[in-house]
Structures are given as structure tokens and as C-alpha cells.
Coordinates of C-alpha atoms in Angstrom, one line a residue:
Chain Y
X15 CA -32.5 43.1 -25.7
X16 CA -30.9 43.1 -29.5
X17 CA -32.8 40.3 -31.4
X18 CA -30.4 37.3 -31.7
X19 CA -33.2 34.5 -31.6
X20 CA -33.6 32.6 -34.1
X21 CA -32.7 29.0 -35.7
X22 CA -29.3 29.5 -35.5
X23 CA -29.2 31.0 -31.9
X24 CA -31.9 28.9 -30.5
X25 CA -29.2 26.2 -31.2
X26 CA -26.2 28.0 -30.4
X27 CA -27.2 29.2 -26.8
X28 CA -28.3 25.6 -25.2
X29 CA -24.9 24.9 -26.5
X30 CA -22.7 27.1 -25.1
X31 CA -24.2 26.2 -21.5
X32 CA -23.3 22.8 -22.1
X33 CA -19.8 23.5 -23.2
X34 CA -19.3 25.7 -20.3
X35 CA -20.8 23.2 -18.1
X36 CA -18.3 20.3 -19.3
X37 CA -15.5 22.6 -19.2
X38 CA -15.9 24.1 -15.8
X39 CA -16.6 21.2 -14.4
X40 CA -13.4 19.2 -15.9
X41 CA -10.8 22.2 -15.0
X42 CA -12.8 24.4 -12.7
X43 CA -14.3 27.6 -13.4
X44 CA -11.0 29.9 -12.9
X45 CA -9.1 28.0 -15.1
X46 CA -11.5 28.0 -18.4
X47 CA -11.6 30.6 -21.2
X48 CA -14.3 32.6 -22.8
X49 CA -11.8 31.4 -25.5
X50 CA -11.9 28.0 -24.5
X51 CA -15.8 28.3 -24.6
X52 CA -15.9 29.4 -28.2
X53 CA -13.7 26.8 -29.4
X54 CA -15.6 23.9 -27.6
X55 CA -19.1 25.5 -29.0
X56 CA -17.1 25.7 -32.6
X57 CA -17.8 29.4 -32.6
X58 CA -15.6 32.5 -32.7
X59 CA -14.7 34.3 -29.0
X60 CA -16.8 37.3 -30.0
X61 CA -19.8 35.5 -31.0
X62 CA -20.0 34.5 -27.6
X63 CA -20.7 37.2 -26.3
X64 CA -23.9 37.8 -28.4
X65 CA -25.3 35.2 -26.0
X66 CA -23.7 36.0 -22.6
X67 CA -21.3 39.5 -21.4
X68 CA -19.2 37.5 -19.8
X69 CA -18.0 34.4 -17.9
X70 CA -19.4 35.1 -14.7
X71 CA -23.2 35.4 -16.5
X72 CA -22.2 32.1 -17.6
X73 CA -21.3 30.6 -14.6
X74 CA -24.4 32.5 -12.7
X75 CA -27.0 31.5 -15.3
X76 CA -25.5 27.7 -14.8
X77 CA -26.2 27.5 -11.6
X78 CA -30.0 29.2 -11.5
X79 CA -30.7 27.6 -14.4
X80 CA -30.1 24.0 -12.5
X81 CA -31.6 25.3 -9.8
X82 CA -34.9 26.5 -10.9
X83 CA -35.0 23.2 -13.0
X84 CA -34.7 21.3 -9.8
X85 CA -37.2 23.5 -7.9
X86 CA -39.8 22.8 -11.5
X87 CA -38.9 19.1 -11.2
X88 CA -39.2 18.5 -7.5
X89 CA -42.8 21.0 -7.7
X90 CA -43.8 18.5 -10.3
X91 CA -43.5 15.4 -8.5
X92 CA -46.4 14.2 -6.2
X93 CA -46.3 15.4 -3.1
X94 CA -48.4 13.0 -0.9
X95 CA -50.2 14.2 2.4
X96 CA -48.0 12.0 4.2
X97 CA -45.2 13.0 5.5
X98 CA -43.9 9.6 5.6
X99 CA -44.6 9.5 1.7
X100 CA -43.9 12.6 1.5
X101 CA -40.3 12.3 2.6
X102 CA -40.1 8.9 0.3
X103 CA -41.1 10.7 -2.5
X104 CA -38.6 13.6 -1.9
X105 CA -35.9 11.4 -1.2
X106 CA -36.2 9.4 -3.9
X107 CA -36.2 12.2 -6.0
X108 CA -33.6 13.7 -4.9
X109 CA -31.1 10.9 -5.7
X110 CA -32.4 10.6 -9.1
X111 CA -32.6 14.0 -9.6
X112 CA -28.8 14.6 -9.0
X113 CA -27.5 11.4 -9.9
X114 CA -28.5 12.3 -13.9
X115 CA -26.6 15.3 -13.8
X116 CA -23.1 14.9 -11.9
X117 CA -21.4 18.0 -13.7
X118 CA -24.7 20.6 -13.2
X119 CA -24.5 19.1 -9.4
X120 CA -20.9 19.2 -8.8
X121 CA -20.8 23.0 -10.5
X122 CA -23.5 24.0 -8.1
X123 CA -21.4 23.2 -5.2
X124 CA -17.7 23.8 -6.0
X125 CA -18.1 27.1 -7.5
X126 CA -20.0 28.9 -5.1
X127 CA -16.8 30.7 -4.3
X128 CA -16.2 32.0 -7.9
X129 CA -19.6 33.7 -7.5
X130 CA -20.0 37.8 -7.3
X131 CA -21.4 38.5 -4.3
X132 CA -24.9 39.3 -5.7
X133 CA -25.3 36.5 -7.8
X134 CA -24.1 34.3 -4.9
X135 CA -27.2 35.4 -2.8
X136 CA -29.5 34.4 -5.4
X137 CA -28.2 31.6 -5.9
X138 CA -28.3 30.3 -2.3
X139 CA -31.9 32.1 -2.1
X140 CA -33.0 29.4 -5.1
X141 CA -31.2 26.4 -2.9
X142 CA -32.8 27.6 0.2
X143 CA -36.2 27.6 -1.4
X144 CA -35.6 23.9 -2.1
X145 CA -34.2 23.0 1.3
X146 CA -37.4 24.7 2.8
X147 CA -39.3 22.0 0.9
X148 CA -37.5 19.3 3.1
X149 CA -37.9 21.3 6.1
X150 CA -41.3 21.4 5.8
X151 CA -41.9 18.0 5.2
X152 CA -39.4 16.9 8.1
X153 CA -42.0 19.9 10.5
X154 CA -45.2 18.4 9.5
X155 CA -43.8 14.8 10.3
X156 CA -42.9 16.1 13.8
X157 CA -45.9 18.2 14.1
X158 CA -48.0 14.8 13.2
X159 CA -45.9 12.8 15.5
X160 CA -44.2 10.5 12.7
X161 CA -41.0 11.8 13.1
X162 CA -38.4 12.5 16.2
X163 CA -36.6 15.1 15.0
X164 CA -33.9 17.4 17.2
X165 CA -33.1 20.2 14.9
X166 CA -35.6 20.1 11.8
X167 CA -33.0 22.4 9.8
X168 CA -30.1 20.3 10.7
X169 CA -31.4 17.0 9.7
X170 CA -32.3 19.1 6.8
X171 CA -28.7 19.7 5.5
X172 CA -27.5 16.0 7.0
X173 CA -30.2 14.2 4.9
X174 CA -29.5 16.5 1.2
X175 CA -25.7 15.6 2.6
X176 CA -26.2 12.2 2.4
X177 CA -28.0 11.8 -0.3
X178 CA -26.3 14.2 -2.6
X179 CA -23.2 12.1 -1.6
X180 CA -24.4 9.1 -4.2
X181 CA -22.8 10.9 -6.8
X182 CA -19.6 10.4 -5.3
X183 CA -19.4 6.7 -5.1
X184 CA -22.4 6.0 -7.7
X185 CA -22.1 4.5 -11.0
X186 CA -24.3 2.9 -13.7
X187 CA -22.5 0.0 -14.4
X188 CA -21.9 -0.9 -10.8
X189 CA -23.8 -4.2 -8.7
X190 CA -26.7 -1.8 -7.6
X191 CA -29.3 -0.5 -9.8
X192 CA -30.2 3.4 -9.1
X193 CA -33.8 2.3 -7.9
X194 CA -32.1 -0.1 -5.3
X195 CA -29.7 2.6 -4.3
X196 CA -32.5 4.7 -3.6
X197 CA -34.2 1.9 -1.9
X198 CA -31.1 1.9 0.8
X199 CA -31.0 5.5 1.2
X200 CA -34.8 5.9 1.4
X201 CA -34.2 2.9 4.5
X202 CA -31.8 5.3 6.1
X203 CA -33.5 8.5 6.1
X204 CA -36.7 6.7 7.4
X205 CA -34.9 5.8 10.0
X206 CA -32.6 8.9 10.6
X207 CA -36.1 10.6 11.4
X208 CA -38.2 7.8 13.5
X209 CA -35.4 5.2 15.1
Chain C
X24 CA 18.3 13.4 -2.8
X25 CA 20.0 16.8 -2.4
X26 CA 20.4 18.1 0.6
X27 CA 17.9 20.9 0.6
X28 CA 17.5 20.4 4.6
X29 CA 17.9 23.1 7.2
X30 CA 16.3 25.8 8.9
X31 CA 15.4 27.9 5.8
X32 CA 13.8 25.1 3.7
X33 CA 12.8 23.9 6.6
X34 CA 10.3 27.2 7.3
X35 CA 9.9 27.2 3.5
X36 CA 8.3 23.5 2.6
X37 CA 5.1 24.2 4.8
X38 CA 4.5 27.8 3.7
X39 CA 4.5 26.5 0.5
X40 CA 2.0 23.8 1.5
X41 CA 0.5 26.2 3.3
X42 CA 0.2 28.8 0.3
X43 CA -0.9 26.5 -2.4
X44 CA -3.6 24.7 -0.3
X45 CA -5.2 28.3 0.0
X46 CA -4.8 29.2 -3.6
X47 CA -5.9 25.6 -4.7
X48 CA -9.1 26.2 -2.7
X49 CA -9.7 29.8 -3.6
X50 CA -9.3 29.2 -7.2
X51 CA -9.0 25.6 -8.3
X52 CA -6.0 23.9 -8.9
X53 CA -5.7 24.3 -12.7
X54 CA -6.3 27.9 -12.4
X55 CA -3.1 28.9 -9.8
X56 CA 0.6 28.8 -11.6
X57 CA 3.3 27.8 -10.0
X58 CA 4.3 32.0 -10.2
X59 CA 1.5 32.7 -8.0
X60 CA 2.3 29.9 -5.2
X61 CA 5.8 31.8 -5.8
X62 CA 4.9 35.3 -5.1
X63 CA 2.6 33.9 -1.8
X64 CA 5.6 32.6 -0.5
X65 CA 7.7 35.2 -0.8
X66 CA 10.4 33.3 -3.2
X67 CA 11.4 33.3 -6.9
X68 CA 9.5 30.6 -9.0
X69 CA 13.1 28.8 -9.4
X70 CA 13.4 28.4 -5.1
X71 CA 9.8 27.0 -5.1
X72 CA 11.3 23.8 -7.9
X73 CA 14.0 22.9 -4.5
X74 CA 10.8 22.4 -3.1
X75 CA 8.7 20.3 -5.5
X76 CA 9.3 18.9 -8.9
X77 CA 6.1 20.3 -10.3
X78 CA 2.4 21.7 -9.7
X79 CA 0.8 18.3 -9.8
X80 CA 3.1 16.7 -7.2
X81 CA 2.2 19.9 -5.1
X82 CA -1.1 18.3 -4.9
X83 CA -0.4 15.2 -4.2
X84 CA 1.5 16.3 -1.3
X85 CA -1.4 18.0 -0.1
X86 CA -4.0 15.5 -0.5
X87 CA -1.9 12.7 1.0
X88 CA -0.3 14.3 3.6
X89 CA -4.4 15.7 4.8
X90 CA -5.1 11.8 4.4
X91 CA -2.0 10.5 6.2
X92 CA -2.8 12.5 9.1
X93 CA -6.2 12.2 9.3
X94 CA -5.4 8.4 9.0
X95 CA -2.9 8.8 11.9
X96 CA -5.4 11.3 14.5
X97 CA -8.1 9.0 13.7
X98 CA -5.5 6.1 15.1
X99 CA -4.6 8.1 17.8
X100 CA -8.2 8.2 19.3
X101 CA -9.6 6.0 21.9
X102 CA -11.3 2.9 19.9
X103 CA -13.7 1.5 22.7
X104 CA -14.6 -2.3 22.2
X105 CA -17.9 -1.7 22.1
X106 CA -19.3 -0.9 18.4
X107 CA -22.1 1.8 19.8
X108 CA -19.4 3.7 21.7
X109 CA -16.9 3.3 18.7
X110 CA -19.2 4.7 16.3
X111 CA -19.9 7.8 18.4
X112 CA -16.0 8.1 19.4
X113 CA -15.6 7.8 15.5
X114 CA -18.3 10.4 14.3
X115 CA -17.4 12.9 16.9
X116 CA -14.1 12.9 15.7
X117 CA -15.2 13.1 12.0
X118 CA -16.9 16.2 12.3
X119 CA -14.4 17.7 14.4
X120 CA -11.2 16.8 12.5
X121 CA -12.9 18.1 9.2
X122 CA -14.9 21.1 10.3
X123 CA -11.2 22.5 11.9
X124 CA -9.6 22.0 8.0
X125 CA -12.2 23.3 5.6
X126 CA -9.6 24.1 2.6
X127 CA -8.1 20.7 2.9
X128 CA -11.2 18.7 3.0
X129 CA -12.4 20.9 0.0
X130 CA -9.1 20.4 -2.2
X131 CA -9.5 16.4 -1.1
X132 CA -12.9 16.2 -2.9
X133 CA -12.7 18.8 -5.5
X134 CA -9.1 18.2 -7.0
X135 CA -9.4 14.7 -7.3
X136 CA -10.3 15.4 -11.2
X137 CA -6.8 16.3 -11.5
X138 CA -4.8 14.1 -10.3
X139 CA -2.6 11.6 -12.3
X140 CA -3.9 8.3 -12.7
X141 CA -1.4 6.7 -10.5
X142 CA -1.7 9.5 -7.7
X143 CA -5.6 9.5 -8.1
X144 CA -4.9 5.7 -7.4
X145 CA -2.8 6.3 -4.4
X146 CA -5.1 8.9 -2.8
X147 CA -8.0 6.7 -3.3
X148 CA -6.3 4.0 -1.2
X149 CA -6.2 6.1 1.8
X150 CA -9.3 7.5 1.4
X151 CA -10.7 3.8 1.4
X152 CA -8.4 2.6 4.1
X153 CA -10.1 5.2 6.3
X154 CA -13.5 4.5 5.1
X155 CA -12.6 0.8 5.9
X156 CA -12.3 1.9 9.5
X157 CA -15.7 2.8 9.8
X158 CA -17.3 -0.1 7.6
X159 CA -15.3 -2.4 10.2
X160 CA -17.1 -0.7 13.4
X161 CA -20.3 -1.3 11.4
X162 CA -19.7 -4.6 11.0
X163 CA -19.0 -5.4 14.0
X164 CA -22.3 -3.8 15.4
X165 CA -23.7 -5.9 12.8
X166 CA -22.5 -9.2 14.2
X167 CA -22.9 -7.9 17.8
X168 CA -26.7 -7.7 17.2
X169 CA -26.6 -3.5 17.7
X170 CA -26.8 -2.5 14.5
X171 CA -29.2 -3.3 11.5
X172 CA -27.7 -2.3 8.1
X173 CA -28.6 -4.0 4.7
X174 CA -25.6 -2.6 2.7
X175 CA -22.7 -1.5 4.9
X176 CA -20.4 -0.2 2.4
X177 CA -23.4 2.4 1.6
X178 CA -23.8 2.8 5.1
X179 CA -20.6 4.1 4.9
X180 CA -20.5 6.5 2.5
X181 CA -23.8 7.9 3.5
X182 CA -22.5 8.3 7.4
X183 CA -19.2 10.2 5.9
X184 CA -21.5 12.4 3.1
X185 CA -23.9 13.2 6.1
X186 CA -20.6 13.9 8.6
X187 CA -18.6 16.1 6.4
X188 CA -21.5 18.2 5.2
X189 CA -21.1 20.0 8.3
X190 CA -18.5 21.8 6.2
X191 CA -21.1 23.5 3.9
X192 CA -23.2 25.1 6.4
X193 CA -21.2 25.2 10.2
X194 CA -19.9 28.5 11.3
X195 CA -18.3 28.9 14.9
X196 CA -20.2 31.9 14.8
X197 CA -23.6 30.5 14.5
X198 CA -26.0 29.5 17.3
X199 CA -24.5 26.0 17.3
X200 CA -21.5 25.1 19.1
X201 CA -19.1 22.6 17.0
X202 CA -20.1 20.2 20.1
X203 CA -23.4 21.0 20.2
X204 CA -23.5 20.3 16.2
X205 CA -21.8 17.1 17.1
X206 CA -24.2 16.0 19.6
X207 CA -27.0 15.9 16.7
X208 CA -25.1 14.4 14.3
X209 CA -24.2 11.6 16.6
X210 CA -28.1 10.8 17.5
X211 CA -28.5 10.8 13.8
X212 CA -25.9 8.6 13.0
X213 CA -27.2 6.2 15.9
X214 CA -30.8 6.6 14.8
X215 CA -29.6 5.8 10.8
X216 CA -27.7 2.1 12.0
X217 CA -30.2 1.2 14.8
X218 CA -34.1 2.8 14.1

């Protein structure tokens, strides 16, 4: 790789992922620039592409980048024996997790479809690797006879579902708190697994 | 308004419903022209402004006529008295009604970034008047003594989130059928307002 680092680039390159992150998540992937990018970063088109070869390593390096942050986050948490606090724990930090970061979140999701085939498999390999952590909590809750669970990878999906779904509705300055949010939500999954 | 009725425009206004809705959720809204709806139709770009006054109305049409008949099949179902029965009857019906209409239910969530502020307004409405329907069966389970819910707005959105994420991950192909997928939602649902 040609040697770009540096002050200058070591600034630059954070800063074109978070212009390209604001930008495809306002119009959509499709619809933005490398262009677009440069003039939101304050730089010239062709300096771009010292830093990425195009829009789609961009969009790619978006996406793994949020989810191997999310997979280093989630490893980092504690991870009781449990697997009723272990499924609190993960829960909990689920909401939080996402609700910080509604454009990295919403990009993760909606432009799946823009993805080359190759770079879409890696990506869903990195989100099934932090699905499995779910699923393994919800197993070893059945296995342990704390939870009653039909289809372990189904209420896999329904639980990231509904809790991924705060973003939709949640916002700081509304009457609940995040912590009592995930108070609510940690209420229903308990119970989606044991009522 | 003019009289742009008749058989030709009337085979004309759903193929163009029809075409944009697939290009809106192949490439996001901001990223299709008005040409491109065009040349999916079959018709010069000047035909398609009989149709529609611009791209953004297009969209609107879309999202509100997905919302108005969603409002109007969920009418059309059988609303038993009972709130345990009308929860299932309501759930069922979720899953089905979205998991048949993946690029409209897609557009509905994704696009709403760009919408007007008035049509955003108008499409939120409906969106809350059918989320009303389902906050009024939990209620009424509430006062009936069958359900226990501490926030049932939340309830709400965490029962539709959990519902329509069938979307992500159902294929009629898989080793799930739709009804079979329904039948595990519902006991989670049941488990999430009762356990």
C-alpha cells in the first residue's frame, strides 16, 4: 500500500467515513457522489480516492467497520454465566448500542442491496457472528431450563427486531429516559423467552 | 381535473405505481429519475407528468395508498371480542399482509426521509391510526385482566418491530412455511403481553 498516513491523512480518512455516512444515510447510497463526498469532506474528488477506489469500498468498509465495532463492543461487555443475566446484559446493550448510532444502524440495514455480491457475504458473515451470540445465550437458557423457547433462531431475529426497532420511535428529548426504555424492552424479552 | 380517464391511462397509472415502487426499492428514491420510471413503463417522460405532477407525489401515492389499504385489509378482518383472540387474529394478519409486499413495506420505512413535511405528516397519521388499532386491543386486554403491559404504546412498537422483521430473514423457500412462521410469532407475541 502507497504510504498516505500521516497527520494530515490520519484526519482526513475518519472523515470521509463520516461524510459518507451522513450522506448515504440522508439520500441513500445510489443517489450520493464520490463528488458529493469530497465536497462534504472539503477535499478535491481525486483526493478521495487516495483513501478509498471507490464508492462501493466506501459503502463496504461502512458497514464492517460498524460491525466489527459492534462485535468489539458487545465481546467487551460482561457476559454473566447466567443466561438470565446474560440475556439482560445483551439486551440492554443492544439498545444502547444502536440507539447511539441511528445513521451506522440504519446504513447497515437499508443498503444491503447496494452491496457487490462478495462484500454482501461478509458482511452478513459479521452480523451472523453477532446473532450467534444471542443464539447462544437463548440455547443455554433452554438447555438450563430458564427459557421456553420454540425456535431458538427465530426468537433470535424477533428479539434483535424488536429491539433494534427503538430507533424508530426513540428520541432523547422524549418522557422516557434510554435506561428506562431499556428497562421495558428488557421486561419483554424476559418474558418473550419464559411466559 | 382533466380528463385523463380511460382504458389506456387506466392500464398506465398502476404500471407506473407498479414501476417506481420497484425502482424506489432497488435504488432509493433520490437515486431513480423520473426518465428511468419513464423508460420502465414503456412511455415518454412527458406521458408519465398526465400521470403525476412530480417524483415526490409519486411517493406519496405509494406510501399512502400501501397504508390505506393495509388500513382497509386490516378492517376487513374478523376482530373477535375477545382481546387474546384479537391479538392473534391481528398478528397473524400482520405478518402475512407484510411478508406478501416486501418492496412496499421497505419504501414505507426507508423513504420516509424524503418526504415533504406535510406528506411525512400525512403518512405518519396512518401509520399511527394503524398502530392505534393494536394499542386499543392491548388495552383492552389490559382492563380485561389478560394482559400485563407497563407501557403500551412501547408495547406497540415492539409487537410491530418484532412482526415486520419477518421481512428481513423469511423466504417461501426456506424450511418454514409463512403459517408455520406465524404460529411462532404468535406464541411470542402471547408470551411478550401475558409471561
Amino acid at each position: 500500500m502507497a504510504r498516505t498516513a500521516g497527520s494530515h491523512s490520519a484526519l482526513t480518512a475518519p472523515r470521509i467515513r463520516e461524510a459518507a455516512q451522513e450522506l448515504f444515510a440522508r439520500h441513500g447510497y445510489a443517489a450520493v457522489s464520490m463528488r458529493q463526498i469530497a465536497a462534504e469532506v472539503g477535499v478535491q474528488v481525486g483526493a478521495l480516492y487516495n483513501y478509498t477506489p471507490d464508492k462501493q469500498s466506501l459503502l463496504f468498509d461502512l458497514m464492517t467497520a460498524h460491525l466489527d465495532a459492534l462485535l468489539a463492543a458487545q465481546a467487551a461487555e460482561d457476559r454473566p454465566a447466567d443466561p438470565m443475566q446474560a440475556l439482560e446484559a445483551f439486551a440492554r446493550f443492544h439498545i444502547r448500542y444502536h440507539a447511539e448510532r441511528p445513521d451506522a444502524v440504519f446504513i447497515a440495514y437499508m443498503e444491503l442491496r447496494n452491496l457487490t455480491p462478495d462484500n454482501f457475504a461478509t458482511v452478513e458473515t459479521l452480523r451472523h457472528r453477532y446473532e450467534d451470540r444471542l443464539s447462544a445465550i437463548l440455547s443455554a437458557g433452554q438447555a438450563a431450563g430458564a427459557f421456553r423457547i420454540a425456535e431458538p433462531r427465530i426468537a433470535t431475529m424477533a428479539i434483535i427486531a424488536m429491539l433494534t426497532g427503538v430507533n424508530t420511535w426513540f428520541r432523547q428529548s422524549g418522557r422516557l429516559s434510554l435506561s428506562e426504555v431499556e428497562d421495558v424492552y428488557w421486561d419483554m424479552t424476559r418474558r418473550l423467552v419464559t411466559g
